[in-house]
XYZ file of C-alpha atoms in Angstrom:
513
model
C -95.310 6.639 0.296
C -91.615 6.437 -0.229
C -89.875 3.992 2.207
C -88.507 5.303 5.470
C -85.353 4.285 7.119
C -84.162 4.898 10.668
C -80.331 4.811 11.150
C -78.774 4.115 14.570
C -75.217 3.494 15.598
C -76.092 0.099 17.265
C -79.274 -1.959 16.974
C -79.658 -1.912 20.766
C -79.993 1.930 20.642
C -83.538 1.573 19.235
C -85.431 -0.324 21.897
C -88.843 0.174 20.455
C -90.829 -2.116 18.055
C -91.028 -0.488 14.672
C -93.205 -2.367 12.220
C -93.396 -0.788 8.812
C -90.081 1.074 9.046
C -86.638 -0.412 8.711
C -84.145 0.258 11.436
C -80.529 -0.345 10.370
C -77.154 0.501 11.728
C -74.966 3.268 10.371
C -72.439 0.676 9.219
C -75.091 -1.182 7.252
C -76.348 2.013 5.640
C -72.758 3.089 4.636
C -72.081 -0.346 3.195
C -75.204 -0.169 1.061
C -73.637 2.305 -1.376
C -75.733 4.231 -3.947
C -78.175 2.259 -6.204
C -79.432 3.599 -9.505
C -82.515 1.432 -9.101
C -83.687 2.418 -5.666
C -86.432 4.949 -5.094
C -85.693 8.023 -3.004
C -86.196 7.305 0.627
C -86.644 9.310 3.879
C -83.700 8.842 6.139
C -84.077 9.577 9.868
C -80.577 9.790 11.316
C -80.818 8.951 14.985
C -77.096 8.286 15.561
C -75.601 9.194 18.950
C -73.723 12.228 17.720
C -73.598 14.519 14.637
C -70.213 15.983 15.569
C -67.876 16.743 12.681
C -66.535 13.569 11.056
C -68.488 11.365 13.497
C -70.373 8.359 12.140
C -73.712 10.347 12.466
C -72.108 13.159 10.411
C -71.156 10.717 7.631
C -74.603 9.152 7.545
C -76.318 12.566 6.639
C -73.441 13.409 4.232
C -73.725 10.131 2.290
C -77.522 10.207 2.385
C -77.506 13.594 0.621
C -74.871 12.470 -1.810
C -77.145 9.525 -2.733
C -80.094 11.745 -3.334
C -81.906 10.669 -0.131
C -83.978 13.071 2.045
C -82.371 12.979 5.372
C -83.134 14.458 8.819
C -81.053 16.146 10.010
C -79.594 17.507 6.849
C -76.038 18.615 6.505
C -77.159 22.222 6.699
C -78.755 21.473 10.087
C -75.686 19.590 11.321
C -73.560 22.577 10.399
C -75.873 25.109 12.014
C -75.851 23.133 15.253
C -72.083 23.258 15.426
C -71.612 26.905 14.334
C -72.145 29.064 17.446
C -72.837 32.295 15.624
C -75.604 30.648 13.569
C -77.019 28.983 16.586
C -77.106 32.259 18.491
C -78.994 34.025 15.648
C -81.629 31.362 15.542
C -82.003 31.260 19.348
C -82.602 35.031 19.445
C -85.929 34.575 17.659
C -86.710 31.259 19.388
C -86.786 32.777 22.884
C -89.731 34.991 22.054
C -91.883 31.836 22.042
C -91.128 31.107 25.673
C -93.308 33.645 27.429
C -93.857 33.410 31.163
C -94.512 29.581 31.367
C -97.080 30.109 34.184
C -97.351 26.346 34.705
C -93.788 26.246 36.009
C -93.465 26.839 39.790
C -91.773 30.135 40.709
C -89.108 28.325 42.685
C -87.873 26.515 39.539
C -84.891 28.492 38.194
C -83.818 26.169 35.454
C -85.084 23.034 33.571
C -84.228 20.775 30.704
C -86.781 19.852 28.130
C -86.687 17.115 25.517
C -88.228 17.660 22.116
C -89.002 14.862 19.778
C -89.709 15.953 16.170
C -91.056 19.261 17.360
C -93.283 17.708 20.039
C -93.053 18.207 23.776
C -95.109 17.124 26.846
C -95.895 20.630 28.269
C -98.575 22.358 26.283
C -97.213 25.744 27.301
C -94.106 24.840 25.371
C -95.800 23.453 22.281
C -95.150 26.555 20.125
C -91.535 26.761 21.373
C -90.954 23.129 20.521
C -92.508 23.364 17.066
C -90.451 26.473 16.347
C -87.318 24.776 17.658
C -87.751 21.943 15.098
C -88.608 24.385 12.379
C -85.317 26.295 12.911
C -82.982 23.367 13.586
C -84.699 20.328 11.967
C -82.975 18.023 14.474
C -85.088 14.956 15.250
C -84.263 14.848 19.006
C -83.300 17.997 20.989
C -82.370 18.686 24.553
C -82.759 22.330 25.536
C -81.847 23.912 28.821
C -83.892 26.889 29.986
C -82.968 29.415 32.626
C -85.268 31.946 34.299
C -84.405 35.568 33.556
C -83.463 37.959 36.340
C -86.674 39.185 37.945
C -88.398 35.897 37.189
C -90.667 37.073 34.439
C -89.293 35.162 31.550
C -86.906 32.497 30.277
C -83.879 32.175 28.097
C -82.194 29.334 26.296
C -79.050 28.412 28.182
C -77.998 25.559 25.974
C -79.244 23.477 22.985
C -77.827 20.174 21.689
C -78.920 17.037 19.841
C -80.392 14.372 22.220
C -78.853 10.880 22.291
C -81.531 8.289 21.576
C -80.487 6.331 24.619
C -81.225 9.339 26.882
C -84.925 9.125 26.334
C -86.556 8.215 29.591
C -88.978 5.192 29.519
C -91.735 7.490 30.852
C -91.585 9.374 27.550
C -91.798 6.355 25.238
C -95.392 7.167 24.310
C -94.577 10.758 23.372
C -91.537 9.579 21.335
C -93.510 7.016 19.379
C -96.442 9.431 18.800
C -94.019 12.146 17.576
C -92.221 9.716 15.364
C -95.609 8.529 13.912
C -96.638 12.203 13.295
C -93.301 12.853 11.551
C -93.559 9.776 9.339
C -97.198 10.487 8.648
C -98.223 6.912 9.111
C -99.684 4.918 12.033
C -96.470 3.727 13.631
C -97.896 0.366 14.703
C -99.509 -0.627 11.402
C -98.395 -3.612 9.534
C -95.589 -2.984 7.143
C -96.330 -1.873 3.644
C -94.667 -3.849 0.899
C -94.269 -0.875 -1.430
C -95.005 2.831 -1.408
C -96.022 5.419 -3.938
C -93.461 6.746 -6.371
C -93.725 10.289 -5.050
C -94.995 12.269 -2.074
C -96.578 15.587 -3.129
C -97.613 18.246 -0.614
C -100.339 20.763 -1.723
C -100.321 23.921 0.381
C -103.802 25.386 0.792
C -105.846 27.637 3.059
C -109.265 26.157 3.886
C -110.513 29.625 4.957
C -109.505 31.481 1.724
C -112.746 32.715 -0.033
C -110.953 32.965 -3.386
C -108.384 30.119 -3.514
C -106.661 29.165 -6.799
C -108.310 25.706 -6.360
C -111.319 24.890 -4.213
C -111.179 22.024 -1.734
C -113.204 19.689 -3.949
C -110.645 20.093 -6.720
C -107.757 19.400 -4.375
C -109.544 16.311 -3.041
C -109.887 15.154 -6.661
C -106.140 15.543 -7.146
C -105.584 13.336 -4.105
C -107.865 10.718 -5.623
C -106.192 10.982 -9.061
C -102.858 10.794 -7.442
C -103.768 7.487 -5.802
C -104.579 6.025 -9.197
C -101.142 7.141 -10.436
C -99.178 5.718 -7.533
C -98.555 9.241 -6.234
C -99.324 10.164 -2.540
C -100.917 13.647 -2.452
C -101.418 15.352 0.942
C -103.155 18.651 1.618
C -101.039 20.801 4.030
C -101.527 24.140 5.675
C -99.410 26.959 7.007
C -98.963 25.146 10.322
C -97.213 22.291 8.513
C -94.156 24.259 7.627
C -91.909 22.172 9.916
C -92.928 19.019 8.048
C -92.218 20.350 4.521
C -89.005 18.448 3.859
C -90.793 15.119 4.501
C -92.252 15.491 0.933
C -90.737 15.060 -2.475
C -92.323 18.130 -4.114
C -94.599 21.110 -3.223
C -97.585 22.470 -5.124
C -98.774 25.911 -3.740
C -102.544 26.383 -4.061
C -102.776 29.593 -2.166
C -102.627 33.096 -3.373
C -98.995 33.953 -3.271
C -97.269 37.185 -2.029
C -93.749 38.099 -1.042
C -94.441 39.120 2.517
C -96.482 35.858 3.091
C -95.929 32.326 4.306
C -96.442 31.047 0.702
C -93.115 32.646 -0.281
C -91.455 31.207 2.785
C -92.660 27.785 1.775
C -91.462 28.252 -1.769
C -87.995 29.413 -0.684
C -87.677 26.464 1.822
C -88.604 23.984 -0.810
C -86.280 25.355 -3.451
C -83.503 25.583 -0.885
C -83.950 21.899 -0.183
C -83.875 21.067 -3.855
C -87.466 20.076 -3.937
C -89.519 20.684 -7.101
C -91.933 23.451 -6.280
C -94.727 25.313 -8.038
C -94.799 28.213 -7.574
C -91.096 28.649 -7.350
C -89.695 31.698 -5.570
C -88.488 33.448 -8.744
C -91.872 33.045 -10.409
C -93.562 34.463 -7.320
C -91.158 37.474 -7.324
C -91.766 38.139 -11.005
C -95.415 37.687 -11.229
C -96.698 39.246 -8.076
C -95.350 42.693 -9.023
C -97.126 44.340 -12.021
C -94.406 46.898 -12.398
C -91.821 44.160 -13.011
C -94.136 42.457 -15.540
C -94.749 45.734 -17.352
C -91.089 46.398 -17.814
C -90.347 42.668 -18.697
C -93.083 42.466 -21.338
C -92.230 45.820 -22.850
C -88.582 45.074 -23.051
C -89.296 41.943 -24.915
C -91.698 43.395 -27.479
C -94.949 41.790 -26.207
C -97.942 44.071 -26.760
C -99.708 45.356 -23.614
C -102.030 48.276 -22.886
C -100.074 51.601 -22.730
C -98.590 51.681 -19.301
C -97.252 54.573 -17.269
C -95.554 54.710 -13.874
C -97.029 57.278 -11.416
C -95.220 58.552 -8.292
C -96.150 61.274 -5.917
C -93.764 63.892 -7.487
C -95.156 63.210 -10.975
C -98.789 63.349 -10.079
C -99.265 67.115 -10.570
C -98.100 66.948 -14.215
C -99.847 63.744 -15.041
C -103.175 64.983 -16.276
C -102.082 65.745 -19.874
C -100.870 62.209 -20.362
C -104.158 60.471 -19.590
C -107.045 59.241 -21.696
C -110.233 58.241 -19.858
C -111.274 55.892 -18.518
C -107.877 55.179 -17.023
C -106.959 52.082 -14.875
C -104.827 52.451 -11.765
C -103.078 49.485 -10.159
C -101.044 48.889 -6.989
C -98.190 46.789 -8.425
C -98.353 44.132 -5.734
C -102.028 43.062 -5.612
C -104.246 40.165 -6.450
C -107.873 39.365 -7.523
C -108.604 42.979 -8.686
C -108.567 44.269 -5.151
C -105.984 46.983 -5.969
C -107.215 47.799 -9.422
C -109.471 50.837 -9.897
C -110.910 52.761 -12.864
C -111.042 56.512 -13.029
C -113.526 58.360 -15.327
C -111.902 61.709 -14.942
C -109.043 63.732 -13.389
C -110.669 64.345 -10.063
C -111.538 60.686 -9.520
C -108.039 59.788 -10.715
C -106.486 61.984 -8.036
C -108.678 60.512 -5.296
C -107.811 56.978 -6.262
C -104.145 57.766 -6.539
C -104.094 59.389 -3.092
C -105.559 56.216 -1.515
C -103.152 53.925 -3.475
C -100.110 55.974 -2.434
C -100.855 54.798 1.123
C -100.007 51.295 -0.055
C -97.288 51.836 -2.545
C -94.907 54.575 -3.656
C -95.380 53.602 -7.262
C -98.713 53.160 -9.233
C -99.284 51.662 -12.623
C -101.590 53.618 -14.859
C -102.924 51.921 -18.064
C -105.281 52.803 -20.829
C -108.644 51.074 -20.279
C -109.323 48.342 -22.821
C -112.826 46.951 -22.878
C -113.616 43.354 -23.947
C -116.503 41.115 -23.004
C -114.045 38.582 -21.742
C -110.408 37.944 -21.042
C -108.515 34.980 -22.367
C -106.808 32.824 -19.709
C -104.121 30.571 -21.117
C -102.731 27.965 -18.711
C -99.147 27.055 -19.405
C -96.990 24.307 -17.717
C -93.269 24.145 -18.602
C -93.840 26.013 -21.851
C -96.844 23.812 -22.976
C -100.423 25.074 -23.112
C -102.477 22.790 -20.840
C -105.817 24.634 -20.746
C -107.644 27.687 -22.159
C -110.662 29.548 -20.915
C -112.682 32.738 -21.406
C -113.325 34.730 -18.240
C -116.371 36.977 -18.723
C -116.833 40.188 -16.875
C -119.044 40.201 -13.861
C -122.607 41.306 -14.769
C -122.841 45.071 -14.996
C -119.138 45.470 -14.053
C -115.911 46.127 -15.943
C -113.876 43.391 -14.156
C -114.180 39.638 -13.875
C -114.536 39.876 -10.126
C -116.693 42.639 -8.458
C -115.837 43.133 -4.870
C -118.532 44.310 -2.369
C -118.884 45.052 1.264
C -117.525 42.799 4.045
C -115.679 40.499 1.612
C -118.690 39.772 -0.677
C -118.020 39.454 -4.322
C -119.638 38.434 -7.613
C -117.761 36.660 -10.391
C -118.272 36.399 -14.104
C -118.636 32.966 -15.713
C -115.910 30.843 -17.004
C -116.027 28.995 -20.345
C -113.363 26.404 -20.966
C -112.173 26.263 -24.589
C -110.345 23.310 -26.255
C -106.788 24.372 -26.797
C -106.943 23.551 -30.481
C -109.817 26.008 -30.919
C -107.894 29.034 -29.456
C -106.687 31.474 -32.059
C -102.984 31.185 -32.819
C -102.618 34.950 -32.322
C -103.711 34.431 -28.667
C -101.559 31.301 -27.985
C -98.260 32.695 -29.323
C -97.874 35.786 -27.119
C -99.108 33.807 -24.099
C -96.413 31.205 -24.531
C -93.765 33.852 -25.184
C -94.801 35.829 -22.032
C -94.704 32.736 -19.846
C -91.304 31.788 -21.001
C -89.975 35.099 -19.786
C -90.986 34.088 -16.187
C -89.718 30.592 -15.987
C -90.549 26.941 -16.512
C -93.417 26.629 -14.023
C -97.231 26.766 -14.091
C -98.658 30.190 -15.261
C -101.959 31.719 -16.300
C -101.540 34.389 -18.915
C -104.390 36.903 -19.162
C -104.955 38.537 -22.612
C -107.435 40.795 -24.380
C -108.284 40.128 -27.997
C -109.189 43.391 -29.672
C -109.754 44.572 -33.279
C -106.240 46.077 -33.246
C -104.520 42.997 -31.834
C -103.925 40.843 -28.836
C -102.684 42.487 -25.587
C -101.166 40.662 -22.659
C -102.615 41.990 -19.468
C -100.677 40.038 -16.882
C -99.027 36.702 -15.959
C -100.270 34.804 -12.852
C -97.971 32.504 -11.075
C -100.777 30.412 -9.433
C -103.601 30.329 -11.988
C -107.089 29.164 -10.990
C -107.768 25.520 -11.751
C -111.135 24.163 -10.667
C -113.444 21.231 -11.384
C -116.003 22.134 -13.990
C -114.290 25.417 -14.893
C -110.793 25.562 -16.286
C -110.728 21.725 -16.739
C -114.095 21.509 -18.444
C -112.580 21.078 -21.939
C -109.692 18.792 -20.761
C -111.229 16.783 -17.881
C -109.128 14.577 -15.546
C -106.240 14.658 -18.027
C -105.371 18.216 -16.755
C -104.591 16.940 -13.285
C -102.762 13.885 -14.574
C -100.548 16.169 -16.619
C -99.811 18.275 -13.537
C -99.011 15.274 -11.405
C -96.900 13.636 -14.085
C -94.819 16.865 -14.387
C -94.066 16.766 -10.674
C -93.123 13.095 -10.957
C -90.801 13.868 -13.819
C -89.097 16.584 -11.886
C -88.660 14.294 -8.815
C -87.251 11.490 -10.873
C -84.847 13.894 -12.619
C -83.655 15.194 -9.237
C -83.072 11.734 -7.949
C -81.073 10.736 -11.066
C -78.955 13.940 -10.867
C -77.858 13.043 -7.340
C -76.949 9.534 -8.267
C -75.084 10.378 -11.455
C -73.362 13.742 -11.012
C -70.881 14.722 -13.804
C -67.248 14.273 -12.660
C -66.586 17.918 -12.981
C -69.428 18.774 -10.604
C -68.535 16.511 -7.737
C -68.357 18.943 -4.770
C -65.198 19.202 -2.716
C -65.552 18.808 1.015
C -65.681 22.531 1.798
C -67.330 21.935 5.155
C -63.916 21.076 6.591
C -62.790 24.633 6.262
C -66.190 26.097 7.137
C -66.267 24.390 10.492
C -62.676 24.974 11.356
C -63.094 28.679 10.721
C -65.813 28.952 13.355
C -63.639 27.531 16.082
C -66.378 25.053 16.955
């Protein structure tokens, strides 16, 4: 794990024993200066104040300039001082308060202390976690007032908490919260060195059709250890901890109106390498966008038409049967149907119009299998044949109550894949970005057709990796390491022309804060 550093204004401010984590003063940290040789660290800024141009302000400012990951970030410090921004965030936060039935009716106001999103009162656990998610301030003091009528609460004030104001009775909570944030037993003996990178893998243990099954992700954890890379499996609930990591690998089915997209945007906004990145999710999850993109760039696809409610009546003469109808924003064949005639076509369209105002209609192209070409940063890293489910026209056949059957997967050595399959797959992936993609293609007598581009392709033990083996996961992890190293170097060696000017001066003065 990358080293962690706690910054305080005076050594006496941190009264606890902290084996395994260095505690240094702000003056010592500032005097360090940037080092081209140092690994990226996690900086926990616990200075007494983050006020504009205070020593705590400069600790976070210089940490970011050195390529360190610091909490609180400059964005957080700015948000805490800009009243308009604070008010906007508080509006959503107050919905977590509820009635707080554990608080006696006679209590009209109270102050709570939140340490890294943790709080003593279980009734306030969601509120505390959400507070840390929104403001990312290590220590917060929040004043609550009871609403008129007594049935609810509101936030009266919110401010960073001075480390010295933590009551001795809360020492246990503080140390436990700090340990949870650092993701290490706080009282363990110090580690002499840490892994080169900390990678978070977002997954959903309850997903019946994940891009990678749990045993595959566990193998990545093990392989990462052998490469001096710390890999941790995280879930939706771990969103407040996201910035503790160097990079994010999303192994959930992605969607725009979904927490996976929120994770991707947060990671990208923090400058973390992330797969899938937000742009790739936006482009790949909508089949209408892909259809236009591929067509505009001369990549062969099945004939595709756009259907809307006003055009349905005159659509019959444009069809050949069977016809395939698709809701543009769908996954795992759940929103893909086949019509054998006009009447069935109309019935399917009517149902799909309840989900989307636009439907894709494609000519049906039968093949015994689809090619899946896995591409990472423009390089083919695996290839497989996905065979249709037995007796069905798709790879996955969905049944009642979530049941499904799936066709077999046959991994193929990349060098054995026909060139006419590889070339359009690579071209198509490059139109999306520089991430990880699975391009689906059909090889027919009249040529190869690109069906779609997936932003989070399936990768599982014994399936997609069967022809490549452990090397597939090593290639993925090495790619993340390369991106993390490049990010750190870019922070330490910015071109002179790109050195940012201190725009925050004007930003903060304009707010009147």
